[in-house]
Coordinates of C-alpha atoms and ligand atoms in Angstrom, one line a residue:
X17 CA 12.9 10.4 -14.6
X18 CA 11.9 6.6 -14.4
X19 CA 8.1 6.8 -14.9
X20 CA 6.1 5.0 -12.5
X21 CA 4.3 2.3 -13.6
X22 CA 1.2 2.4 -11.0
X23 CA 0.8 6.2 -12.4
X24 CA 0.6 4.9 -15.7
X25 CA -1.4 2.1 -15.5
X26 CA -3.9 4.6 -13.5
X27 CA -4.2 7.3 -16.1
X28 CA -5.2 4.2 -18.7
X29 CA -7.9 3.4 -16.3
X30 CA -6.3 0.0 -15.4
X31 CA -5.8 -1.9 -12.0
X32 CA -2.9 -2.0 -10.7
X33 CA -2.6 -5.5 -8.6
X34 CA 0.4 -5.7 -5.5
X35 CA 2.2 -7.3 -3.0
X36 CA 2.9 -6.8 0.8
X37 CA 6.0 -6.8 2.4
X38 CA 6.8 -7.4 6.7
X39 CA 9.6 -9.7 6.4
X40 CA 12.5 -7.3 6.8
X41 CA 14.9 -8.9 3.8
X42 CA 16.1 -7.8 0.5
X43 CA 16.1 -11.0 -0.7
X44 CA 12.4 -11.7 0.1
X45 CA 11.5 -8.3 -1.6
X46 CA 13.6 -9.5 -4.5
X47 CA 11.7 -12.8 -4.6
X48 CA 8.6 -10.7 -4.6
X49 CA 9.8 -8.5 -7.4
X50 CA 10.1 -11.3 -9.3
X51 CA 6.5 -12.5 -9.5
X52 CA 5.0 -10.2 -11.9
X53 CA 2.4 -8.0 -9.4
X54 CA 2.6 -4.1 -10.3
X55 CA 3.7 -2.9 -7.2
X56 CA 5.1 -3.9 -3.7
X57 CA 4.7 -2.0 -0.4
X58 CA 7.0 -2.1 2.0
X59 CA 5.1 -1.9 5.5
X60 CA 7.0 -0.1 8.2
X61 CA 4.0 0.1 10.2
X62 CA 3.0 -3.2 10.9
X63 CA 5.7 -5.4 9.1
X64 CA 9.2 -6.1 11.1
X65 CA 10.7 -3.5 9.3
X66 CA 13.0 -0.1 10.3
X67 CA 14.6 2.4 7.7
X68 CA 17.5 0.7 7.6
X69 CA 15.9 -2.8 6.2
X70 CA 13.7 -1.0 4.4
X71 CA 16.4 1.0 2.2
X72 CA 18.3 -2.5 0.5
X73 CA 14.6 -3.6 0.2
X74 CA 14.0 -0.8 -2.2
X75 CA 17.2 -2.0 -4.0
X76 CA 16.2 -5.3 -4.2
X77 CA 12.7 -4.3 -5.6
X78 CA 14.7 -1.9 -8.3
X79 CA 16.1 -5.1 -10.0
X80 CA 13.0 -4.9 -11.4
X81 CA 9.7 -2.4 -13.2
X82 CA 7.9 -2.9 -9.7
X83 CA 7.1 0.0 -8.5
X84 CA 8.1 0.1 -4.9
X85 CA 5.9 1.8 -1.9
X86 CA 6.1 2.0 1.7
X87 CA 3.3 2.1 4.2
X88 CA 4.9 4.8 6.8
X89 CA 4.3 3.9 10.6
X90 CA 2.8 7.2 10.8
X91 CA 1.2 10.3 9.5
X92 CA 4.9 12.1 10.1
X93 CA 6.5 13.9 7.2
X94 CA 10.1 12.7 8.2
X95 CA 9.7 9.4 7.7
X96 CA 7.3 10.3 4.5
X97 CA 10.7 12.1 3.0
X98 CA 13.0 9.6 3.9
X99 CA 11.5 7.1 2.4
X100 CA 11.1 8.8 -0.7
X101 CA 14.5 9.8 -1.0
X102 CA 15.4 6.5 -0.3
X103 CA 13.7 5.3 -3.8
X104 CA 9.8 4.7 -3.1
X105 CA 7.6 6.0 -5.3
X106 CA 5.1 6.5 -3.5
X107 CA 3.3 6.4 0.3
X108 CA 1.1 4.5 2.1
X109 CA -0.2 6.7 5.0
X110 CA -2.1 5.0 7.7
X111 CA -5.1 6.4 9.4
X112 CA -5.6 9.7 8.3
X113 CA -8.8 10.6 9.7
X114 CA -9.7 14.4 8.2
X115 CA -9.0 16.9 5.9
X116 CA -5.7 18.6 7.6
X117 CA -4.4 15.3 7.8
X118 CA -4.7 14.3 4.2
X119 CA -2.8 18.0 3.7
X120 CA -0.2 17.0 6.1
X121 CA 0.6 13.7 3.7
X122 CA 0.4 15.4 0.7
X123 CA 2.1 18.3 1.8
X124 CA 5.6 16.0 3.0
X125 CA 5.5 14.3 -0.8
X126 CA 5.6 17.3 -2.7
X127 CA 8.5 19.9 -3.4
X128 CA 7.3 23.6 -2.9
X129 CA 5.5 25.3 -3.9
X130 CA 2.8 22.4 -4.1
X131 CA 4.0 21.4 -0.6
X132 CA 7.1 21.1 2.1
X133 CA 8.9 18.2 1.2
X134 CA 12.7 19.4 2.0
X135 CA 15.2 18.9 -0.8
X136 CA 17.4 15.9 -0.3
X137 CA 17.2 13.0 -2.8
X138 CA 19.9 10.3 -2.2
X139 CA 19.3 6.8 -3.4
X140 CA 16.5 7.9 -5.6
X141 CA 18.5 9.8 -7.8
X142 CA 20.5 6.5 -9.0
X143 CA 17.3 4.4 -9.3
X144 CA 15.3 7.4 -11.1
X145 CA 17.7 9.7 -12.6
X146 CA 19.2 13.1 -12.4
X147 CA 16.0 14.7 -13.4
X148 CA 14.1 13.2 -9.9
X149 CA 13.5 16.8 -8.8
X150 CA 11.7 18.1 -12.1
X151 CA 9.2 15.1 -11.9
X152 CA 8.8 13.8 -8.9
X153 CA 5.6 15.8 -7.8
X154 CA 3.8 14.2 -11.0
X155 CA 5.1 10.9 -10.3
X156 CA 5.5 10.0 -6.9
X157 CA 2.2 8.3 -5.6
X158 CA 0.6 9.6 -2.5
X159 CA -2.0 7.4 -0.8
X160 CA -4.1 7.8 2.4
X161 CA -5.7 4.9 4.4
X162 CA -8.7 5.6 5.8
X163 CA -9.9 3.0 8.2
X164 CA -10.8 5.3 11.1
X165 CA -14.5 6.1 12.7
X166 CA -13.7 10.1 11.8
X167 CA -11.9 9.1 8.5
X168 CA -15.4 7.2 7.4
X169 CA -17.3 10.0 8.4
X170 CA -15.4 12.6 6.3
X171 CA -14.5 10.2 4.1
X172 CA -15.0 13.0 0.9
X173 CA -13.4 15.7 2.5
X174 CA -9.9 12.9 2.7
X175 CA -10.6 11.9 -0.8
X176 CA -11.4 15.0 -2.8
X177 CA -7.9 16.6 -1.0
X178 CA -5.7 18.1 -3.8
X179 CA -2.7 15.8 -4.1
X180 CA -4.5 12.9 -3.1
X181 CA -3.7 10.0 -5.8
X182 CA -5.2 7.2 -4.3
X183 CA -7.6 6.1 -0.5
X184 CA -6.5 2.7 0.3
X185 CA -8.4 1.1 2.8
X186 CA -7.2 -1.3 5.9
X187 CA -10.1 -3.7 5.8
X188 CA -9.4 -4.9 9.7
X189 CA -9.2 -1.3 11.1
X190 CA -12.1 -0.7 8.9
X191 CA -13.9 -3.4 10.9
X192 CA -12.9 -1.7 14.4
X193 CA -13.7 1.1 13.3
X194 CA -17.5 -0.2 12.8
X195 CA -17.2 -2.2 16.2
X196 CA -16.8 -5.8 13.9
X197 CA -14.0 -8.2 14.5
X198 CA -10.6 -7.4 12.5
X199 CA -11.5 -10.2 9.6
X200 CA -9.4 -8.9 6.2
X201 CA -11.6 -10.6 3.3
X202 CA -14.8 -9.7 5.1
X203 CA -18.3 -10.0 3.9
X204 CA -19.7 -8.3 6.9
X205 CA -23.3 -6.2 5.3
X206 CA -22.0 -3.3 7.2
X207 CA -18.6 -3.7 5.9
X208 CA -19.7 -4.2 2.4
X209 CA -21.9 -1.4 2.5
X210 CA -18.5 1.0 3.7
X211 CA -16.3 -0.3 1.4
X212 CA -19.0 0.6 -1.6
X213 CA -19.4 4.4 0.1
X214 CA -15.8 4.9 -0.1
X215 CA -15.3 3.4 -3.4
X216 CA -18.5 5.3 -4.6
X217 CA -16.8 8.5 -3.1
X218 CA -13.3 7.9 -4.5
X219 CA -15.2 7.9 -8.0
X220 CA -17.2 11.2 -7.9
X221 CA -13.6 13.1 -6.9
X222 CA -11.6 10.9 -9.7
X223 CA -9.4 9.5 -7.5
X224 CA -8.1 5.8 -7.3
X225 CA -9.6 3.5 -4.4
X226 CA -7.2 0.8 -3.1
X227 CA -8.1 -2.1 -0.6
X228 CA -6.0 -4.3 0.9
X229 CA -7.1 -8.3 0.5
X230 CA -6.0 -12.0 1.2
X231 CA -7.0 -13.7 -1.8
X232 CA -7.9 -13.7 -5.3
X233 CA -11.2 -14.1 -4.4
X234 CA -11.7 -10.8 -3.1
X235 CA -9.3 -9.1 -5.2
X236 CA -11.2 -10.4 -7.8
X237 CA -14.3 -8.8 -6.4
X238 CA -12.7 -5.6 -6.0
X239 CA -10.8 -5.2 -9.9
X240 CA -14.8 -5.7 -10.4
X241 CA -15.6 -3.4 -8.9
X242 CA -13.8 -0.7 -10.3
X243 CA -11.3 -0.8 -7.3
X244 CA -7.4 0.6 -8.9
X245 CA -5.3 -1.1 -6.6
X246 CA -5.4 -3.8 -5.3
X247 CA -3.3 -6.3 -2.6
X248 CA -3.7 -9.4 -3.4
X249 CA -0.6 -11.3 -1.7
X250 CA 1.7 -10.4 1.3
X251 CA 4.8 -12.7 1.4
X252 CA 4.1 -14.2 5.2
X253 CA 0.6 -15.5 3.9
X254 CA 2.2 -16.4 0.8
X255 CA 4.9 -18.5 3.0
X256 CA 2.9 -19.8 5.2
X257 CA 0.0 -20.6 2.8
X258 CA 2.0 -22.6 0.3
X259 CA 4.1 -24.6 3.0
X260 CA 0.7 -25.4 4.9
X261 CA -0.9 -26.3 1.3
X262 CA 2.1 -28.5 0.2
X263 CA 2.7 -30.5 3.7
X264 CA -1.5 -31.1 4.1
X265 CA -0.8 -33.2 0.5
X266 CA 1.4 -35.5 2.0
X267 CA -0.2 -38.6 3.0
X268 CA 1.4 -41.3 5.8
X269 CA 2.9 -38.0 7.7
X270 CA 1.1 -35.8 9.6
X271 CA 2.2 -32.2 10.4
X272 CA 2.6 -30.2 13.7
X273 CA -0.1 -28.6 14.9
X274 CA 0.8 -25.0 13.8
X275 CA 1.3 -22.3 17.1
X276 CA 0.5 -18.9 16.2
X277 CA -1.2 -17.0 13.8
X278 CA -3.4 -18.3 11.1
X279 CA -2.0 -17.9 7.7
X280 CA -5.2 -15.9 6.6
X281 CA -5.3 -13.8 9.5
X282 CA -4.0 -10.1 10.9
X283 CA -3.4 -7.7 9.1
Ligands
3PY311 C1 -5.9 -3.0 7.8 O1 -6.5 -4.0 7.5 O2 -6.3 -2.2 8.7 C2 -4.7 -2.6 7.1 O3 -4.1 -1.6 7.4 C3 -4.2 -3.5 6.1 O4 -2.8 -3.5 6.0
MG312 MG1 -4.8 -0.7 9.2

């Protein structure tokens, strides 16, 4: 089987640095391949993104090493094994908030007897071979979110769940969850001081804390830290940054005044 590369880089003790995807397109996930991050995640919670543009965005992502994830819209093992039989390597499970919870993740990415994933590989067996069922429980990544008021408070009970490779934390939810304002690269005290308690927890179970970021500044932090994976780029603030950076160089023309989001912002 085709080894995964976030595994590896994990179990050398080494950060492994991604991309975020919501713009439902192979060819933007191909673009995005190409850029030399670790992994990408596909987000079919929050990005513009079904099963069905998420499965050629997996085959764009296989032109390369990347290792491709998806962030599922829910804690629901269909979609968890459909997307892994569909070629991810790995999950992304938002707000798991408790100990049965976590099991219910892990339990839908693992073959029995470690768990109840149903036997059904399609596209995965081209991009990881014919062996997929032997290996996959060792190498297909499964990662909780936690971001929720419960999901703070038991915190170690999520992390220290058998099976559990990796607690990646939504930093905006985080911030609801502690009655802030959603900011993503946020230097809140309170925020801080949550972000170190789960990091400090993911540590004393040897597990691999993620955090999702906006910029190189806090992605910088993080790696620092001793944070495993990190987000350092999704490709609408990558668009919309660089356009935005490029056009405010121009002198003697004056942009639009942009409607809508800023760049930096949501999720
Ligand atoms: C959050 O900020 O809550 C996230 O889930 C990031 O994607
Ligand atoms: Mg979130």
């Amino acid at each position: 089987m085709r080894r995964n590369r976030i595994k590896q880089l994990w179990r050398e003790g080494k950060p492994a640095v991604g991309g975020w995807l919501s713009i439902p397109h192979c060819f933007a996930a191909e673009v995005m391949a190409h850029t030399g991050l670790d992994w990408l995640c596909i987000d079919m919670q929050h990005g513009c993104i079904d099963y069905s543009d998420a499965v050629p965005m997996l085959t764009a992502i296989s032109t390369t090493d990347v290792t491709p994830l998806v962030r599922v819209p829910w804690n629901e093992p269909s979609m968890i094994m459909k997307v892994l039989d569909a070629g991810a390597y790995g999950v992304i499970v938002p707000m798991v908030s408790n100990r049965a919870e976590a099991e219910r993740a892990v339990a839908a990415c693992r073959y029995p007897p470690h768990g109840m994933r149903s036997n059904g590989p399609n596209r995965v067996l081209y991009y990881a071979g014919a062996d997929y069922q032997k290996h996959a429980d060792e190498e297909v990544a499964c990662v909780v979110m936690i971001e929720t008021p419960e999901g703070i408070e038991k915190m170690d009970e999520i992390i220290s769940t058998p099976g559990v490779d990796a607690a990646y934390i939504g930093p905006t939810d985080l911030a609801l969850a502690l009655g802030l304002p959603p900011v993503m690269d946020n230097d809140e005290p309170r925020h801080i001081a949550t972000v170190d308690a789960i990091l400090a927890s993911c540590k004393r179970h040897g597990v691999v804390a993620g955090i999702h970021t906006n910029s190189s500044k806090f992605s910088q932090r993080y790696i620092d830290q001793g944070f495993g994976m990190v987000m350092l780029a999704p490709d609408r603030v990558a668009m919309s940054n660089y356009v935005k950076a490029e056009a405010a160089r121009l002198t003697g023309w004056s942009p639009m005044k942009p409607v809508g989001a800023p760049s930096g912002g949501g999720y």
